[in-house]
Short mmCIF file of C-alpha atoms and ligand atoms in Angstrom, two decimals:
data_model
loop_
_atom_site.label_atom_id
_atom_site.label_comp_id
_atom_site.label_asym_id
_atom_site.label_seq_id
_atom_site.Cartn_x
_atom_site.Cartn_y
_atom_site.Cartn_z
CA UNK E 23 0.00 0.02 0.05
CA UNK E 24 1.08 3.62 -0.54
CA UNK E 25 0.66 5.88 2.55
CA UNK E 26 0.71 9.67 1.99
CA UNK E 27 1.15 11.70 5.20
CA UNK E 28 1.56 15.30 6.24
CA UNK E 29 5.24 16.05 6.94
CA UNK E 30 4.25 17.54 10.27
CA UNK E 31 2.78 14.35 11.59
CA UNK E 32 5.17 12.74 14.07
CA UNK E 33 6.06 9.06 14.12
CA UNK E 34 4.32 8.22 10.77
CA UNK E 35 7.24 6.05 9.61
CA UNK E 36 7.48 3.77 12.73
CA UNK E 37 3.67 3.46 13.02
CA UNK E 38 2.80 2.97 9.40
CA UNK E 39 5.73 1.26 7.83
CA UNK E 40 3.95 -2.07 8.38
CA UNK E 41 1.27 -1.02 5.89
CA UNK E 42 3.70 -0.12 3.03
CA UNK E 43 5.64 2.89 1.66
CA UNK E 44 5.27 6.21 3.45
CA UNK E 45 5.61 9.51 1.47
CA UNK E 46 5.37 12.89 3.02
CA UNK E 47 3.82 16.11 1.66
CA UNK E 48 3.40 19.73 2.81
CA UNK E 49 -0.15 19.81 4.17
CA UNK E 50 -0.80 23.40 3.15
CA UNK E 51 0.29 23.17 -0.48
CA UNK E 52 -0.45 19.47 -1.36
CA UNK E 53 -2.23 19.11 -4.70
CA UNK E 54 -4.41 16.29 -6.27
CA UNK E 55 -1.62 15.22 -8.67
CA UNK E 56 0.63 14.31 -5.68
CA UNK E 57 -1.85 11.90 -4.19
CA UNK E 58 -2.68 9.82 -7.30
CA UNK E 59 -1.30 6.54 -5.93
CA UNK E 60 -2.50 6.96 -2.31
CA UNK E 61 -4.26 4.03 -0.59
CA UNK E 62 -4.13 5.74 2.84
CA UNK E 63 -4.09 9.49 3.32
CA UNK E 64 -3.11 11.09 6.64
CA UNK E 65 -3.69 14.77 7.10
CA UNK E 66 -3.58 17.40 9.80
CA UNK E 67 -5.87 20.49 10.15
CA UNK E 68 -4.25 22.55 7.35
CA UNK E 69 -5.36 20.37 4.39
CA UNK E 70 -8.81 20.84 2.88
CA UNK E 71 -9.95 17.23 2.09
CA UNK E 72 -12.64 17.42 -0.62
CA UNK E 73 -13.51 16.30 -4.14
CA UNK E 74 -10.91 18.79 -5.67
CA UNK E 75 -8.07 17.16 -3.70
CA UNK E 76 -9.20 13.57 -4.08
CA UNK E 77 -10.57 13.40 -7.66
CA UNK E 78 -7.44 11.73 -8.83
CA UNK E 79 -6.81 8.94 -6.39
CA UNK E 80 -8.97 5.98 -7.45
CA UNK E 81 -7.53 3.44 -5.00
CA UNK E 82 -7.83 5.57 -1.86
CA UNK E 83 -9.39 3.48 0.94
CA UNK E 84 -8.88 5.57 4.05
CA UNK E 85 -8.50 9.16 5.05
CA UNK E 86 -7.38 9.98 8.69
CA UNK E 87 -6.89 13.41 10.34
CA UNK E 88 -4.61 13.32 13.33
CA UNK E 89 -6.63 16.16 14.87
CA UNK E 90 -9.69 16.68 16.95
CA UNK E 91 -11.26 19.40 14.59
CA UNK E 92 -12.72 18.00 11.42
CA UNK E 93 -14.00 21.29 9.74
CA UNK E 94 -11.45 20.74 6.95
CA UNK E 95 -12.90 17.42 5.90
CA UNK E 96 -15.78 16.91 3.48
CA UNK E 97 -17.14 13.88 5.19
CA UNK E 98 -20.26 13.40 2.85
CA UNK E 99 -17.89 13.26 0.04
CA UNK E 100 -15.74 10.48 1.57
CA UNK E 101 -18.93 8.51 2.43
CA UNK E 102 -20.19 8.86 -1.07
CA UNK E 103 -16.89 7.35 -2.35
CA UNK E 104 -16.96 4.73 0.37
CA UNK E 105 -13.60 5.91 1.67
CA UNK E 106 -13.01 5.02 5.35
CA UNK E 107 -12.49 8.06 7.70
CA UNK E 108 -11.31 8.68 11.20
CA UNK E 109 -10.33 11.63 13.27
CA UNK E 110 -8.35 11.54 16.56
CA UNK E 111 -11.03 12.63 19.29
CA UNK E 112 -9.43 13.88 22.39
CA UNK E 113 -5.82 13.29 21.25
CA UNK E 114 -4.51 16.71 22.31
CA UNK E 115 -7.22 17.76 24.70
CA UNK E 116 -4.85 17.80 27.73
CA UNK E 117 -2.44 19.89 25.76
CA UNK E 118 -5.13 22.54 25.05
CA UNK E 119 -6.12 22.46 28.81
CA UNK E 120 -2.56 23.11 29.83
CA UNK E 121 -2.30 25.97 27.40
CA UNK E 122 -5.51 27.49 28.89
CA UNK E 123 -4.22 27.05 32.47
CA UNK E 124 -0.95 28.67 31.57
CA UNK E 125 -2.72 31.61 29.93
CA UNK E 126 -4.97 32.04 33.03
CA UNK E 127 -2.00 32.16 35.37
CA UNK E 128 -0.29 34.66 33.14
CA UNK E 129 -3.34 36.90 33.06
CA UNK E 130 -3.82 36.55 36.79
CA UNK E 131 -0.17 37.68 37.36
CA UNK E 132 -0.38 40.53 34.92
CA UNK E 133 -3.59 41.91 36.19
CA UNK E 134 -3.21 40.86 39.75
CA UNK E 135 -6.41 38.72 39.84
CA UNK E 136 -7.27 36.02 42.34
CA UNK E 137 -8.61 33.31 40.01
CA UNK E 138 -10.68 31.89 42.84
CA UNK E 139 -12.70 35.17 42.81
CA UNK E 140 -13.33 34.84 39.07
CA UNK E 141 -16.12 33.05 37.18
CA UNK E 142 -14.94 31.29 34.11
CA UNK E 143 -17.30 30.51 31.28
CA UNK E 144 -16.39 27.42 29.28
CA UNK E 145 -18.26 27.33 25.93
CA UNK E 146 -18.28 23.84 24.39
CA UNK E 147 -17.88 21.20 27.05
CA UNK E 148 -16.67 18.08 25.18
CA UNK E 149 -13.28 16.45 25.55
CA UNK E 150 -11.43 19.64 26.05
CA UNK E 151 -14.06 21.67 27.83
CA UNK E 152 -14.86 18.82 30.22
CA UNK E 153 -11.11 18.36 31.17
CA UNK E 154 -10.81 22.15 31.63
CA UNK E 155 -13.84 22.29 33.92
CA UNK E 156 -12.44 19.52 35.92
CA UNK E 157 -9.09 21.23 36.25
CA UNK E 158 -10.61 24.62 37.16
CA UNK E 159 -12.72 22.91 39.87
CA UNK E 160 -9.56 21.25 41.22
CA UNK E 161 -8.21 24.86 41.56
CA UNK E 162 -11.30 26.03 43.32
CA UNK E 163 -12.32 28.35 40.43
CA UNK E 164 -16.08 28.87 39.70
CA UNK E 165 -17.20 27.67 36.35
CA UNK E 166 -20.21 28.29 34.00
CA UNK E 167 -20.67 25.67 31.25
CA UNK E 168 -22.38 26.37 27.94
CA UNK E 169 -23.16 23.33 25.64
CA UNK E 170 -26.63 23.36 24.27
CA UNK E 171 -26.17 19.94 22.64
CA UNK E 172 -25.16 18.33 25.92
CA UNK E 173 -27.99 20.20 27.63
CA UNK E 174 -30.45 18.57 25.22
CA UNK E 175 -29.08 15.07 25.89
CA UNK E 176 -28.20 15.08 29.46
CA UNK E 177 -30.84 15.97 32.00
CA UNK E 178 -28.31 16.68 34.78
CA UNK E 179 -25.94 18.75 32.75
CA UNK E 180 -25.54 22.21 34.41
CA UNK E 181 -26.02 24.41 31.23
CA UNK E 182 -25.85 28.17 31.09
CA UNK E 183 -27.17 29.63 27.88
CA UNK E 184 -24.61 31.70 25.90
CA UNK E 185 -26.32 34.99 26.42
CA UNK E 186 -26.42 34.56 30.23
CA UNK E 187 -22.86 33.25 30.22
CA UNK E 188 -21.76 36.37 28.24
CA UNK E 189 -23.34 38.68 30.91
CA UNK E 190 -22.00 36.75 33.97
CA UNK E 191 -18.52 35.42 33.12
CA UNK E 192 -15.26 37.30 34.07
CA UNK E 193 -13.33 35.09 31.55
CA UNK E 194 -14.62 33.04 28.63
CA UNK E 195 -12.84 30.12 27.03
CA UNK E 196 -14.04 28.76 23.70
CA UNK E 197 -13.94 24.95 23.05
CA UNK E 198 -16.51 24.36 20.37
CA UNK E 199 -15.99 22.93 16.93
CA UNK E 200 -16.30 25.32 14.00
CA UNK E 201 -19.92 24.89 12.72
CA UNK E 202 -21.18 27.22 9.93
CA UNK E 203 -24.82 26.42 9.80
CA UNK E 204 -27.75 25.26 11.85
CA UNK E 205 -29.17 25.92 15.23
CA UNK E 206 -25.81 25.45 17.02
CA UNK E 207 -23.59 27.33 14.53
CA UNK E 208 -20.40 28.60 16.15
CA UNK E 209 -18.98 30.73 13.31
CA UNK E 210 -18.73 34.31 14.63
CA UNK E 211 -20.41 33.28 17.90
CA UNK E 212 -18.63 36.28 19.17
CA UNK E 213 -19.34 39.20 16.89
CA UNK E 214 -20.16 42.91 16.74
CA UNK E 215 -23.51 42.17 18.36
CA UNK E 216 -22.54 39.73 21.07
CA UNK E 217 -19.20 41.38 22.02
CA UNK E 218 -20.90 44.38 23.71
CA UNK E 219 -23.03 41.98 25.79
CA UNK E 220 -19.90 40.83 27.71
CA UNK E 221 -18.70 42.54 30.81
CA UNK E 222 -16.38 45.20 29.55
CA UNK E 223 -13.46 43.60 31.52
CA UNK E 224 -14.37 40.02 30.57
CA UNK E 225 -11.20 38.28 29.33
CA UNK E 226 -11.41 36.08 26.16
CA UNK E 227 -9.39 32.90 25.42
CA UNK E 228 -9.84 31.28 22.01
CA UNK E 229 -8.04 27.99 21.42
CA UNK E 230 -10.81 26.38 19.37
CA UNK E 231 -11.09 27.69 15.69
CA UNK E 232 -10.29 31.29 14.69
CA UNK E 233 -13.65 31.96 13.05
CA UNK E 234 -15.51 31.30 16.30
CA UNK E 235 -14.67 34.98 17.05
CA UNK E 236 -15.24 37.57 14.37
CA UNK E 237 -11.62 38.87 14.30
CA UNK E 238 -12.35 42.18 12.67
CA UNK E 239 -15.22 42.88 15.06
CA UNK E 240 -12.86 42.04 17.93
CA UNK E 241 -10.23 44.37 16.52
CA UNK E 242 -12.85 47.14 16.07
CA UNK E 243 -13.77 46.89 19.65
CA UNK E 244 -10.23 46.62 21.04
CA UNK E 245 -9.22 49.73 19.02
CA UNK E 246 -12.11 51.81 20.34
CA UNK E 247 -12.14 51.25 24.06
CA UNK E 248 -9.86 52.83 26.48
CA UNK E 249 -9.97 49.94 29.05
CA UNK E 250 -9.33 46.90 26.82
CA UNK E 251 -10.44 43.48 27.76
CA UNK E 252 -7.62 40.94 28.13
CA UNK E 253 -7.37 38.59 25.13
CA UNK E 254 -5.56 35.35 24.42
CA UNK E 255 -5.70 33.98 20.85
CA UNK E 256 -4.18 30.75 19.77
CA UNK E 257 -6.46 30.41 16.65
CA UNK E 258 -7.11 33.11 13.99
CA UNK E 259 -9.40 33.71 11.11
CA UNK E 260 -7.75 32.96 7.70
CA UNK E 261 -4.70 31.15 9.06
CA UNK E 262 -1.85 31.38 7.97
CA UNK E 263 -2.61 34.89 6.80
CA UNK E 264 -3.88 36.21 10.11
CA UNK E 265 -5.06 39.72 10.98
CA UNK E 266 -1.71 41.01 12.32
CA UNK E 267 -3.34 44.34 13.27
CA UNK E 268 -4.76 42.47 16.29
CA UNK E 269 -1.35 41.69 17.70
CA UNK E 270 -0.68 44.89 19.66
CA UNK E 271 -4.09 44.57 21.32
CA UNK E 272 -3.91 40.93 22.55
CA UNK E 273 -2.08 39.75 25.67
CA UNK E 274 -1.06 36.29 24.33
CA UNK E 275 -0.81 35.56 20.60
CA UNK E 276 0.25 32.03 19.54
CA UNK E 277 0.30 30.13 16.23
CA UNK E 278 -2.35 27.56 16.65
CA UNK E 279 -0.22 25.45 18.89
CA UNK E 280 -2.41 24.85 21.94
CA UNK E 281 -2.70 21.21 20.96
CA UNK E 282 0.94 20.81 19.98
CA UNK E 283 2.34 18.91 22.99
CA UNK E 284 4.67 16.03 21.96
CA UNK E 285 2.10 13.63 23.50
CA UNK E 286 -0.87 15.37 21.77
CA UNK E 287 0.47 15.19 18.28
CA UNK E 288 1.83 11.66 18.68
CA UNK E 289 -1.33 10.33 20.11
CA UNK E 290 -3.08 11.61 17.00
CA UNK E 291 -0.82 9.51 14.83
CA UNK E 292 -1.28 6.43 17.03
CA UNK E 293 -5.09 6.72 16.95
CA UNK E 294 -5.11 6.68 13.13
CA UNK E 295 -2.65 3.70 13.26
CA UNK E 296 -4.97 1.73 15.52
CA UNK E 297 -7.89 2.53 13.26
CA UNK E 298 -6.01 1.36 10.18
CA UNK E 299 -5.03 -1.93 11.90
CA UNK E 300 -8.73 -2.48 12.58
CA UNK E 301 -9.78 -1.56 9.09
CA UNK E 302 -7.12 -3.57 7.28
CA UNK E 303 -7.10 -6.55 9.65
CA UNK E 304 -3.48 -6.12 10.84
CA UNK E 305 -2.08 -6.68 14.26
CA UNK E 306 -1.28 -3.66 16.48
CA UNK E 307 2.55 -3.94 16.58
CA UNK E 308 3.50 -0.41 17.71
CA UNK E 309 2.77 1.33 21.07
CA UNK E 310 3.12 5.04 21.60
CA UNK E 311 4.80 4.38 25.00
CA UNK E 312 7.64 2.69 23.33
CA UNK E 313 8.20 5.34 20.60
CA UNK E 314 8.07 8.60 22.72
CA UNK E 315 11.34 10.14 23.71
CA UNK E 316 12.08 10.05 27.42
CA UNK E 317 11.12 13.52 28.90
CA UNK E 318 13.91 15.84 30.07
CA UNK E 319 12.45 15.77 33.59
CA UNK E 320 11.00 12.39 34.66
CA UNK E 321 10.46 12.62 38.44
CA UNK E 322 9.90 15.21 41.04
CA UNK E 323 9.66 14.97 44.85
CA UNK E 324 6.66 16.74 46.43
CA UNK E 325 6.97 17.70 50.07
CA UNK E 326 4.20 17.61 52.71
CA UNK E 327 3.99 21.40 52.45
CA UNK E 328 3.00 21.42 48.76
CA UNK E 329 -0.18 23.54 48.45
CA UNK E 330 -2.52 24.87 45.75
CA UNK E 331 -0.42 28.10 45.31
CA UNK E 332 2.54 25.88 44.29
CA UNK E 333 0.80 24.34 41.33
CA UNK E 334 1.49 27.34 39.08
CA UNK E 335 5.28 26.89 39.61
CA UNK E 336 5.07 23.19 39.06
CA UNK E 337 3.15 23.59 35.82
CA UNK E 338 5.65 26.24 34.63
CA UNK E 339 8.36 23.66 34.84
CA UNK E 340 6.70 22.05 31.83
CA UNK E 341 4.99 24.91 29.97
CA UNK E 342 4.75 28.64 30.09
CA UNK E 343 2.59 30.20 27.25
CA UNK E 344 4.77 33.36 27.28
CA UNK E 345 7.51 31.40 25.45
CA UNK E 346 5.02 30.76 22.54
CA UNK E 347 3.81 34.42 22.56
CA UNK E 348 7.38 35.66 22.42
CA UNK E 349 8.23 33.33 19.47
CA UNK E 350 5.30 34.45 17.47
CA UNK E 351 6.01 38.20 18.00
CA UNK E 352 9.61 37.68 17.07
CA UNK E 353 9.35 35.44 14.04
CA UNK E 354 5.95 35.92 12.45
CA UNK E 355 7.00 38.65 10.08
CA UNK E 356 10.23 37.04 9.17
CA UNK E 357 9.36 33.36 8.81
CA UNK E 358 5.52 33.15 8.68
CA UNK E 359 2.77 31.36 10.59
CA UNK E 360 3.35 27.88 9.21
CA UNK E 361 7.12 28.00 9.95
CA UNK E 362 6.23 28.77 13.60
CA UNK E 363 4.06 25.60 13.70
CA UNK E 364 6.51 23.41 11.90
CA UNK E 365 9.46 24.46 14.10
CA UNK E 366 7.54 24.36 17.38
CA UNK E 367 9.82 23.49 20.34
CA UNK E 368 9.07 20.38 22.17
CA UNK E 369 6.56 20.67 24.99
CA UNK E 370 5.75 17.71 27.26
CA UNK E 371 2.41 17.30 28.98
CA UNK E 372 1.98 17.30 32.83
CA UNK E 373 1.67 13.52 32.66
CA UNK E 374 5.24 13.23 31.59
CA UNK E 375 6.36 14.30 35.13
CA UNK E 376 5.93 11.57 37.76
CA UNK E 377 5.41 13.02 41.18
CA UNK E 378 6.77 11.22 44.24
CA UNK E 379 6.04 11.96 47.90
CA UNK E 380 4.33 10.47 50.94
CA UNK E 381 1.14 12.51 50.37
CA UNK E 382 0.22 13.72 46.88
CA UNK E 383 -2.74 16.15 46.92
CA UNK E 384 -5.67 14.80 44.90
CA UNK E 385 -5.90 17.88 42.73
CA UNK E 386 -2.52 17.11 41.12
CA UNK E 387 -3.76 14.02 39.24
CA UNK E 388 -7.02 15.89 38.59
CA UNK E 389 -4.86 18.39 36.70
CA UNK E 390 -3.13 15.65 34.66
CA UNK E 391 0.13 14.98 36.66
CA UNK E 392 1.05 11.32 37.04
CA UNK E 393 2.11 9.56 40.17
CA UNK E 394 5.28 7.64 40.48
CA UNK E 395 4.92 3.87 40.63
N1 NAI L 61 -5.99 25.10 19.27
C1 NAI L 61 -5.70 23.90 19.04
O1 NAI L 61 -4.59 23.51 18.87
C2 NAI L 61 -6.88 22.85 19.09
C3 NAI L 61 -8.15 23.24 18.74
N2 NAI L 61 -9.17 22.29 18.90
C4 NAI L 61 -10.54 22.74 18.54
O2 NAI L 61 -11.28 22.56 19.71
C5 NAI L 61 -12.54 22.04 19.40
C6 NAI L 61 -13.20 21.28 20.47
O3 NAI L 61 -12.44 20.13 20.81
P1 NAI L 61 -13.04 18.94 21.76
O4 NAI L 61 -13.49 19.41 22.96
O5 NAI L 61 -12.11 17.83 21.77
O6 NAI L 61 -14.31 18.52 20.79
P2 NAI L 61 -15.67 17.68 21.26
O7 NAI L 61 -16.31 17.41 20.00
O8 NAI L 61 -15.26 16.65 22.26
O9 NAI L 61 -16.44 18.87 22.04
C7 NAI L 61 -17.07 19.96 21.49
C8 NAI L 61 -18.22 20.30 22.32
O10 NAI L 61 -18.78 21.60 21.79
C9 NAI L 61 -20.18 21.44 21.88
N3 NAI L 61 -20.85 22.44 20.97
C10 NAI L 61 -21.09 22.34 19.67
N4 NAI L 61 -21.65 23.50 19.30
C11 NAI L 61 -21.84 24.27 20.31
C12 NAI L 61 -22.37 25.56 20.50
N5 NAI L 61 -22.95 26.26 19.61
N6 NAI L 61 -22.21 26.13 21.72
C13 NAI L 61 -21.69 25.46 22.77
N7 NAI L 61 -21.12 24.24 22.64
C14 NAI L 61 -21.28 23.65 21.45
C15 NAI L 61 -20.49 20.02 21.54
O11 NAI L 61 -21.79 19.64 22.05
C16 NAI L 61 -19.33 19.28 22.23
O12 NAI L 61 -19.66 18.88 23.58
C17 NAI L 61 -12.27 21.16 18.13
O13 NAI L 61 -13.36 20.95 17.33
C18 NAI L 61 -11.11 21.93 17.45
O14 NAI L 61 -11.69 22.74 16.46
C19 NAI L 61 -8.82 21.00 19.18
C20 NAI L 61 -7.65 20.61 19.49
C21 NAI L 61 -6.45 21.48 19.44
O1 LIG L 62 -6.60 18.88 16.84
C1 LIG L 62 -6.96 19.90 16.36
O2 LIG L 62 -8.20 20.11 16.00
C2 LIG L 62 -6.07 21.01 16.10
O3 LIG L 62 -6.43 22.08 15.98
C3 LIG L 62 -4.65 20.61 16.00
O4 LIG L 62 -4.01 20.59 17.22
C4 LIG L 62 -3.94 21.64 15.12
O5 LIG L 62 -2.87 21.08 14.71
P1 LIG L 62 -2.47 20.96 13.12
O6 LIG L 62 -3.14 19.74 12.63
O7 LIG L 62 -2.84 22.12 12.37
O8 LIG L 62 -1.02 20.72 13.22
#
């Protein structure tokens, strides 16, 4: 079989060599002619998978995206051609949560907030939102959850409608898919009409998809008001050609890397591998645990005095979002958005650090840290 994979997908060779020859392509520029011989196509979020891309690959049997988001995939087209499809649900959910936590701690330092006095609105409470809510509750932070689809399906889900959440939240973090039509559309959920409904000082974090916030409307607002709301943007409309005029007005600006932990990206590849083993009746020979590099920091001793205020320092050992903001501001003009993403420095998840100690507070595993065996 011929496997064609995005060059930014880690560990494709060790996982997929058992299926045949692996060829790599640039996910942003790949064209139909390059994929003519593909049996398996593996993409990330930057490749639009549709009739135009696939009209020339008659033997294609499977398309996988090593991402959570699927807005770049024309699924009805794949179904119509009877091409198998899989995404990687939840693969980098923890990575996004760690990004949001780091952003919150940064904003708290900058504006001298007590996060325990703030109410955080989480919009979209699926794999990422659910983990985030759990982490925030572990940190004693009040949460409002907005997810109308879950509200319809789960009688005991504590749902706050979007309009109420906009009025009440001190900080809003978006974790919805990008949906363009229908009753639950999320494209421009925050726009020129809904932005003024927020508290003037309400902080915004978007690590979902850029178009969930109307970027021009946000810029118009940030330009006009004297007391600007704090804003963290990982995702942007029209990536890679983002609205750079926003940069001076946002507190943290990153290049769609919230999900780019080493574990998050590699899990995406592994999930597609497992799916292909199932689909093509092959044994699962490779395990992620054996392929991941050993982390630079493996174990850490926690003393009996460790308390909630120490969590921020512990987390910073592994990730500090200021690094990624600085990289974007320094290199965007010179090297471009996609270069920032391709050359992203390694970031390990909380779980890579095993905590030792006689008593490990329960909120540490709740945040994603692992306990030494
Ligand atoms: N910045 C980054 O690097 C990453 C971004 N993402 C984005 O985050 C999104 C969410 O990821 P997951 O939580 O894993 O997806 P998920 O599918 O597990 O959860 C999404 C939740 O949003 C809810 N939802 C749908 N429409 C909504 C609406 N109008 N209002 C409120 N809630 C709504 C759904 O009911 C669902 O519970 C992905 O679709 C992707 O676009 C995902 C991974 C990395
Ligand atoms: O999983 C998703 O959805 C994401 O947004 C990815 O983390 C984005 O990564 P790329 O596929 O664009 O590298």
